[in-house]
Amino acid sequence: LNAANGQCEGCENEAPFKTSDGAPFLEVHHVVPLSENGSDEINNAIALCPNCHRKAHYAFDRVIFIQEIKRRVLRLKADISEH
């Protein structure tokens, strides 16, 4: 969440709102799911707004969506294979 600096790493817009403590509201998405032995490390996590988080799980083009994010977000390139 800190690495995203308040910006959704999917749509690249600012977080949709701030929480009661003033932090931008974004949700963590594991690129390789924990259930598929993905790590809980920063190089496997992206910060998404609620709409993009749902898109990452349910959209018909979710694989392409995640591949596009992986091309843009440099920290993901370290250890993540095409999943």
CSV table of C-alpha atoms in Angstrom, one decimal:
chain,number,residue,atom,x,y,z
A,1,LEU,CA,0.0,0.0,0.0
A,2,ASN,CA,2.8,2.4,0.8
A,3,ALA,CA,4.6,1.7,-2.5
A,4,ALA,CA,1.4,2.7,-4.4
A,5,ASN,CA,1.6,6.2,-2.8
A,6,GLY,CA,-2.2,6.6,-2.8
A,7,GLN,CA,-2.7,5.6,-6.4
A,8,CYS,CA,-4.5,2.5,-7.7
A,9,GLU,CA,-2.0,0.4,-9.6
A,10,GLY,CA,-4.7,-0.8,-11.9
A,11,CYS,CA,-6.4,2.3,-13.3
A,12,GLU,CA,-3.7,4.7,-12.0
A,13,ASN,CA,-6.3,7.0,-10.4
A,14,GLU,CA,-6.1,8.3,-6.9
A,15,ALA,CA,-7.7,6.2,-4.2
A,16,PRO,CA,-11.4,6.8,-4.2
A,17,PHE,CA,-11.5,8.1,-0.6
A,18,LYS,CA,-9.5,8.5,2.6
A,19,THR,CA,-10.1,6.3,5.6
A,20,SER,CA,-11.0,7.8,9.0
A,21,ASP,CA,-7.2,8.0,9.8
A,22,GLY,CA,-6.5,9.9,6.6
A,23,ALA,CA,-4.9,7.0,4.7
A,24,PRO,CA,-5.9,6.5,1.0
A,25,PHE,CA,-8.3,3.5,0.7
A,26,LEU,CA,-6.8,0.9,-1.5
A,27,GLU,CA,-7.0,-2.9,-1.3
A,28,VAL,CA,-4.1,-5.4,-1.5
A,29,HIS,CA,-4.3,-7.9,-4.3
A,30,HIS,CA,-1.8,-10.8,-4.5
A,31,VAL,CA,-0.8,-11.3,-8.2
A,32,VAL,CA,-0.1,-15.0,-7.6
A,33,PRO,CA,-2.7,-16.0,-5.1
A,34,LEU,CA,-1.6,-17.2,-1.7
A,35,SER,CA,-3.7,-20.3,-2.3
A,36,GLU,CA,-1.4,-21.0,-5.3
A,37,ASN,CA,1.7,-20.6,-3.2
A,38,GLY,CA,2.2,-17.0,-4.0
A,39,SER,CA,4.3,-15.1,-1.5
A,40,ASP,CA,3.0,-12.4,0.9
A,41,GLU,CA,5.8,-10.2,-0.1
A,42,ILE,CA,5.7,-6.8,-1.8
A,43,ASN,CA,6.9,-8.2,-5.1
A,44,ASN,CA,3.6,-10.2,-5.3
A,45,ALA,CA,1.2,-7.5,-4.1
A,46,ILE,CA,-0.4,-4.6,-5.8
A,47,ALA,CA,-2.7,-1.9,-4.4
A,48,LEU,CA,-6.0,-1.6,-6.2
A,49,CYS,CA,-9.1,0.6,-5.8
A,50,PRO,CA,-12.3,-1.5,-5.1
A,51,ASN,CA,-13.4,-1.5,-8.7
A,52,CYS,CA,-10.0,-2.7,-10.0
A,53,HIS,CA,-9.8,-5.3,-7.3
A,54,ARG,CA,-13.1,-6.8,-8.4
A,55,LYS,CA,-11.9,-6.6,-12.0
A,56,ALA,CA,-8.7,-8.5,-11.0
A,57,HIS,CA,-10.9,-11.3,-9.6
A,58,TYR,CA,-14.0,-11.4,-11.9
A,59,ALA,CA,-13.5,-9.7,-15.2
A,60,PHE,CA,-13.4,-11.8,-18.4
A,61,ASP,CA,-10.1,-10.1,-19.3
A,62,ARG,CA,-8.6,-10.3,-15.8
A,63,VAL,CA,-5.5,-12.2,-17.0
A,64,ILE,CA,-4.7,-9.5,-19.5
A,65,PHE,CA,-5.5,-6.8,-16.9
A,66,ILE,CA,-2.9,-8.3,-14.5
A,67,GLN,CA,-0.4,-8.8,-17.2
A,68,GLU,CA,-0.6,-5.1,-18.1
A,69,ILE,CA,-0.1,-4.2,-14.4
A,70,LYS,CA,2.9,-6.5,-14.2
A,71,ARG,CA,4.5,-4.7,-17.2
A,72,ARG,CA,4.1,-1.3,-15.5
A,73,VAL,CA,4.8,-2.0,-11.8
A,74,LEU,CA,8.6,-2.5,-11.6
A,75,ARG,CA,8.7,-4.3,-8.2
A,76,LEU,CA,6.6,-7.2,-9.7
A,77,LYS,CA,9.3,-8.0,-12.2
A,78,ALA,CA,11.7,-9.3,-9.6
A,79,ASP,CA,10.2,-12.8,-8.9
A,80,ILE,CA,6.8,-13.2,-10.6
A,81,SER,CA,6.5,-15.5,-13.5
A,82,GLU,CA,3.6,-15.3,-16.0
A,83,HIS,CA,0.8,-16.9,-14.0
